[in-house]
Tab-separated table of N, CA and C in Angstrom:
chain	number	residue	atom	x	y	z
M	225	ARG	N	-38.057	-20.494	29.666
M	225	ARG	CA	-38.024	-19.067	29.990
M	225	ARG	C	-37.228	-18.337	28.916
M	226	GLU	N	-37.789	-17.228	28.480
M	226	GLU	CA	-37.136	-16.391	27.478
M	226	GLU	C	-35.915	-15.709	28.086
M	227	LYS	N	-34.830	-15.662	27.313
M	227	LYS	CA	-33.619	-15.006	27.805
M	227	LYS	C	-33.811	-13.490	27.766
M	228	ASN	N	-33.453	-12.840	28.865
M	228	ASN	CA	-33.567	-11.390	28.948
M	228	ASN	C	-32.388	-10.726	28.248
M	229	SER	N	-32.602	-9.508	27.795
M	229	SER	CA	-31.525	-8.745	27.167
M	229	SER	C	-30.476	-8.405	28.228
M	230	PRO	N	-29.246	-8.114	27.793
M	230	PRO	CA	-28.204	-7.734	28.762
M	230	PRO	C	-28.604	-6.512	29.594
M	231	GLU	N	-29.339	-5.581	28.978
M	231	GLU	CA	-29.774	-4.389	29.707
M	231	GLU	C	-30.697	-4.760	30.866
M	232	ILE	N	-31.636	-5.653	30.582
M	232	ILE	CA	-32.581	-6.076	31.624
M	232	ILE	C	-31.856	-6.859	32.705
M	233	GLU	N	-30.933	-7.732	32.311
M	233	GLU	CA	-30.162	-8.495	33.303
M	233	GLU	C	-29.385	-7.546	34.222
M	234	THR	N	-28.798	-6.510	33.643
M	234	THR	CA	-28.068	-5.519	34.440
M	234	THR	C	-29.002	-4.843	35.434
M	235	MET	N	-30.167	-4.445	34.955
M	235	MET	CA	-31.125	-3.760	35.826
M	235	MET	C	-31.610	-4.677	36.944
M	236	LEU	N	-31.873	-5.930	36.628
M	236	LEU	CA	-32.321	-6.874	37.657
M	236	LEU	C	-31.249	-7.058	38.724
M	237	LYS	N	-29.977	-7.046	38.318
M	237	LYS	CA	-28.883	-7.164	39.286
M	237	LYS	C	-28.811	-5.924	40.170
M	238	VAL	N	-28.961	-4.752	39.571
M	238	VAL	CA	-28.914	-3.505	40.344
M	238	VAL	C	-30.011	-3.491	41.405
M	239	PHE	N	-31.187	-3.966	41.033
M	239	PHE	CA	-32.331	-3.934	41.950
M	239	PHE	C	-32.488	-5.224	42.752
M	240	CYS	N	-31.524	-6.135	42.648
M	240	CYS	CA	-31.594	-7.410	43.385
M	240	CYS	C	-32.968	-8.053	43.218
M	241	ASN	N	-33.467	-8.041	41.993
M	241	ASN	CA	-34.758	-8.637	41.646
M	241	ASN	C	-35.944	-8.012	42.384
M	242	GLU	N	-35.818	-6.748	42.824
M	242	GLU	CA	-36.933	-6.028	43.459
M	242	GLU	C	-37.910	-5.469	42.433
M	243	VAL	N	-37.530	-5.482	41.170
M	243	VAL	CA	-38.403	-5.010	40.097
M	243	VAL	C	-38.622	-6.158	39.119
M	244	SER	N	-39.706	-6.078	38.386
M	244	SER	CA	-40.023	-7.147	37.437
M	244	SER	C	-39.344	-6.894	36.094
M	245	VAL	N	-39.287	-7.939	35.299
M	245	VAL	CA	-38.771	-7.818	33.940
M	245	VAL	C	-39.621	-6.809	33.175
M	246	GLN	N	-40.941	-6.853	33.397
M	246	GLN	CA	-41.842	-5.912	32.720
M	246	GLN	C	-41.533	-4.468	33.115
M	247	ASP	N	-41.246	-4.240	34.404
M	247	ASP	CA	-40.873	-2.894	34.853
M	247	ASP	C	-39.611	-2.424	34.132
M	248	CYS	N	-38.644	-3.320	34.009
M	248	CYS	CA	-37.392	-2.984	33.328
M	248	CYS	C	-37.641	-2.664	31.860
M	249	LYS	N	-38.436	-3.494	31.202
M	249	LYS	CA	-38.739	-3.266	29.784
M	249	LYS	C	-39.419	-1.916	29.595
M	250	ALA	N	-40.402	-1.626	30.439
M	250	ALA	CA	-41.134	-0.361	30.329
M	250	ALA	C	-40.203	0.829	30.571
M	251	ALA	N	-39.340	0.721	31.575
M	251	ALA	CA	-38.413	1.814	31.877
M	251	ALA	C	-37.439	2.031	30.723
M	252	LEU	N	-36.972	0.948	30.128
M	252	LEU	CA	-36.071	1.076	28.981
M	252	LEU	C	-36.779	1.735	27.799
M	253	GLU	N	-38.018	1.347	27.571
M	253	GLU	CA	-38.787	1.964	26.483
M	253	GLU	C	-39.004	3.455	26.745
M	254	ASP	N	-39.323	3.796	27.993
M	254	ASP	CA	-39.608	5.192	28.347
M	254	ASP	C	-38.368	6.082	28.293
M	255	THR	N	-37.184	5.476	28.348
M	255	THR	CA	-35.941	6.257	28.376
M	255	THR	C	-35.090	6.053	27.121
M	256	GLY	N	-35.688	5.528	26.072
M	256	GLY	CA	-34.938	5.336	24.834
M	256	GLY	C	-33.821	4.319	24.964
M	257	ARG	N	-34.037	3.308	25.796
M	257	ARG	CA	-33.096	2.207	26.045
M	257	ARG	C	-31.798	2.669	26.713
M	258	ASP	N	-31.851	3.771	27.428
M	258	ASP	CA	-30.714	4.274	28.196
M	258	ASP	C	-30.757	3.586	29.565
M	259	VAL	N	-29.862	2.627	29.768
M	259	VAL	CA	-29.910	1.798	30.984
M	259	VAL	C	-29.765	2.643	32.245
M	260	LEU	N	-28.797	3.550	32.268
M	260	LEU	CA	-28.587	4.369	33.462
M	260	LEU	C	-29.813	5.226	33.766
M	261	MET	N	-30.380	5.816	32.731
M	261	MET	CA	-31.581	6.635	32.918
M	261	MET	C	-32.757	5.761	33.366
M	262	ALA	N	-32.863	4.554	32.823
M	262	ALA	CA	-33.948	3.641	33.205
M	262	ALA	C	-33.819	3.232	34.673
M	263	ILE	N	-32.596	3.025	35.130
M	263	ILE	CA	-32.366	2.674	36.538
M	263	ILE	C	-32.791	3.841	37.435
M	264	LYS	N	-32.406	5.043	37.060
M	264	LYS	CA	-32.799	6.222	37.843
M	264	LYS	C	-34.316	6.400	37.832
M	265	TYR	N	-34.913	6.159	36.690
M	265	TYR	CA	-36.368	6.258	36.548
M	265	TYR	C	-37.064	5.301	37.517
M	266	LEU	N	-36.588	4.061	37.585
M	266	LEU	CA	-37.204	3.082	38.488
M	266	LEU	C	-36.949	3.435	39.953
M	267	LYS	N	-35.779	3.973	40.252
M	267	LYS	CA	-35.503	4.391	41.632
M	267	LYS	C	-36.426	5.536	42.037
M	268	LEU	N	-36.661	6.455	41.115
M	268	LEU	CA	-37.585	7.551	41.393
M	268	LEU	C	-38.996	7.013	41.615
M	269	LYS	N	-39.406	6.055	40.794
M	269	LYS	CA	-40.727	5.449	40.975
M	269	LYS	C	-40.829	4.748	42.327
M	270	GLN	N	-39.748	4.070	42.746
M	270	GLN	CA	-39.754	3.406	44.053
M	270	GLN	C	-39.971	4.428	45.165
M	271	LEU	N	-39.237	5.523	45.117
M	271	LEU	CA	-39.352	6.530	46.169
M	271	LEU	C	-40.726	7.199	46.137
M	272	LEU	N	-41.223	7.485	44.955
M	272	LEU	CA	-42.554	8.088	44.839
M	272	LEU	C	-43.642	7.172	45.379
M	273	SER	N	-43.453	5.869	45.238
M	273	SER	CA	-44.468	4.918	45.704
M	273	SER	C	-44.617	4.929	47.224
M	274	LEU	N	-43.635	5.502	47.914
M	274	LEU	CA	-43.698	5.581	49.377
M	274	LEU	C	-44.461	6.813	49.859
M	275	ASP	N	-44.916	7.645	48.923
M	275	ASP	CA	-45.680	8.859	49.253
M	275	ASP	C	-44.961	9.772	50.240
M	276	LEU	N	-43.669	9.992	49.987
M	276	LEU	CA	-42.885	10.856	50.875
M	276	LEU	C	-42.789	12.288	50.372
M	277	GLY	N	-43.315	12.533	49.213
M	277	GLY	CA	-43.263	13.877	48.653
M	277	GLY	C	-43.559	13.835	47.173
M	278	ASP	N	-43.518	15.007	46.571
M	278	ASP	CA	-43.784	15.073	45.136
M	278	ASP	C	-42.536	14.668	44.348
M	279	ILE	N	-42.664	14.678	43.041
M	279	ILE	CA	-41.574	14.207	42.187
M	279	ILE	C	-40.306	15.039	42.374
M	280	ASN	N	-40.447	16.344	42.520
M	280	ASN	CA	-39.264	17.197	42.690
M	280	ASN	C	-38.556	16.929	44.009
M	281	HIS	N	-39.329	16.753	45.070
M	281	HIS	CA	-38.762	16.472	46.394
M	281	HIS	C	-38.036	15.126	46.384
M	282	CYS	N	-38.650	14.127	45.769
M	282	CYS	CA	-38.042	12.794	45.708
M	282	CYS	C	-36.785	12.801	44.845
M	283	LYS	N	-36.831	13.503	43.727
M	283	LYS	CA	-35.651	13.569	42.857
M	283	LYS	C	-34.508	14.285	43.562
M	284	GLU	N	-34.819	15.360	44.264
M	284	GLU	CA	-33.797	16.085	45.028
M	284	GLU	C	-33.143	15.158	46.055
M	285	ALA	N	-33.952	14.364	46.740
M	285	ALA	CA	-33.421	13.435	47.738
M	285	ALA	C	-32.508	12.403	47.083
M	286	LEU	N	-32.926	11.856	45.955
M	286	LEU	CA	-32.110	10.855	45.266
M	286	LEU	C	-30.798	11.451	44.765
M	287	VAL	N	-30.856	12.628	44.184
M	287	VAL	CA	-29.639	13.278	43.692
M	287	VAL	C	-28.690	13.553	44.859
M	288	SER	N	-29.227	14.027	45.976
M	288	SER	CA	-28.413	14.325	47.159
M	288	SER	C	-27.768	13.076	47.742
M	289	CYS	N	-28.404	11.932	47.517
M	289	CYS	CA	-27.923	10.669	48.095
M	289	CYS	C	-27.315	9.751	47.040
M	290	ASP	N	-26.878	10.327	45.923
M	290	ASP	CA	-26.233	9.568	44.854
M	290	ASP	C	-27.096	8.400	44.379
M	291	TRP	N	-28.403	8.647	44.313
M	291	TRP	CA	-29.401	7.698	43.799
M	291	TRP	C	-29.510	6.417	44.631
M	292	ASP	N	-29.201	6.513	45.916
M	292	ASP	CA	-29.368	5.385	46.836
M	292	ASP	C	-30.738	5.541	47.503
M	293	VAL	N	-31.668	4.630	47.189
M	293	VAL	CA	-33.051	4.778	47.652
M	293	VAL	C	-33.159	4.771	49.182
M	294	PRO	N	-32.562	3.796	49.896
M	294	PRO	CA	-32.685	3.830	51.364
M	294	PRO	C	-32.115	5.116	51.977
M	295	GLN	N	-30.988	5.597	51.449
M	295	GLN	CA	-30.430	6.855	51.955
M	295	GLN	C	-31.352	8.024	51.632
M	296	ALA	N	-31.985	7.976	50.468
M	296	ALA	CA	-32.909	9.044	50.082
M	296	ALA	C	-34.119	9.078	51.014
M	297	VAL	N	-34.585	7.904	51.434
M	297	VAL	CA	-35.695	7.844	52.393
M	297	VAL	C	-35.271	8.525	53.694
M	298	ASP	N	-34.071	8.187	54.180
M	298	ASP	CA	-33.561	8.826	55.397
M	298	ASP	C	-33.426	10.334	55.208
M	299	TYR	N	-32.957	10.735	54.049
M	299	TYR	CA	-32.798	12.160	53.734
M	299	TYR	C	-34.139	12.882	53.813
M	300	VAL	N	-35.161	12.288	53.215
M	300	VAL	CA	-36.491	12.907	53.220
M	300	VAL	C	-36.987	13.075	54.653
M	301	PHE	N	-36.819	12.024	55.472
M	301	PHE	CA	-37.276	12.118	56.860
M	301	PHE	C	-36.472	13.152	57.641
M	302	SER	N	-35.177	13.254	57.372
M	302	SER	CA	-34.353	14.221	58.105
M	302	SER	C	-34.659	15.658	57.688
M	303	GLN	N	-35.120	15.851	56.459
M	303	GLN	CA	-35.440	17.190	55.954
M	303	GLN	C	-36.837	17.640	56.353
M	304	GLY	N	-37.670	16.701	56.742
M	304	GLY	CA	-39.052	17.043	57.045
M	304	GLY	C	-39.856	17.133	55.766
M	305	PRO	N	-41.143	17.349	55.896
M	305	PRO	CA	-41.989	17.406	54.702
M	305	PRO	C	-41.647	18.626	53.853
M	306	PRO	N	-41.879	18.514	52.555
M	306	PRO	CA	-41.610	19.665	51.695
M	306	PRO	C	-42.539	20.816	52.061
M	307	SER	N	-42.027	22.025	51.912
M	307	SER	CA	-42.876	23.173	52.229
M	307	SER	C	-43.963	23.294	51.170
M	308	PRO	N	-45.169	23.608	51.601
M	308	PRO	CA	-46.254	23.721	50.619
M	308	PRO	C	-45.968	24.875	49.670
M	309	GLU	N	-46.300	24.655	48.431
M	309	GLU	CA	-46.076	25.695	47.435
M	309	GLU	C	-47.230	26.683	47.467
M	310	CYS	N	-46.918	27.919	47.166
M	310	CYS	CA	-47.958	28.940	47.086
M	310	CYS	C	-48.694	28.787	45.768
M	311	VAL	N	-49.987	28.868	45.839
M	311	VAL	CA	-50.790	28.792	44.629
M	311	VAL	C	-51.795	29.927	44.624
M	312	ASP	N	-51.995	30.468	43.465
M	312	ASP	CA	-53.024	31.492	43.317
M	312	ASP	C	-54.367	30.814	43.133
M	313	VAL	N	-55.369	31.321	43.823
M	313	VAL	CA	-56.724	30.775	43.662
M	313	VAL	C	-57.690	31.844	43.227
C-alpha cells in the first residue's frame, strides 16, 4: 500500500475513514492543498449529499454549527426547509 501524505492522513482521521483517499486527494487539489478548506469542502459535500437544501442553506448550517455535520443536520431540520427564492419568469 502506498503511503498517504500527512495531509491525507489528517483528513482521514478527521472523517474517521468516512471518506476515501481519492476524495481527500480531489478535495486537496480543488482547494490548492489547503487542508482546512479541503475538510470544509468535504463536509459541505456530505451535507449536500443528504438533499437537505441548496449549497447556501447547507453552508449556513455548517457555519452555524462550527462545521459539525451531525449538528448541521439537526440545525437544518430545526429551521425547516429553506424559503423558496423569487424568480422572474
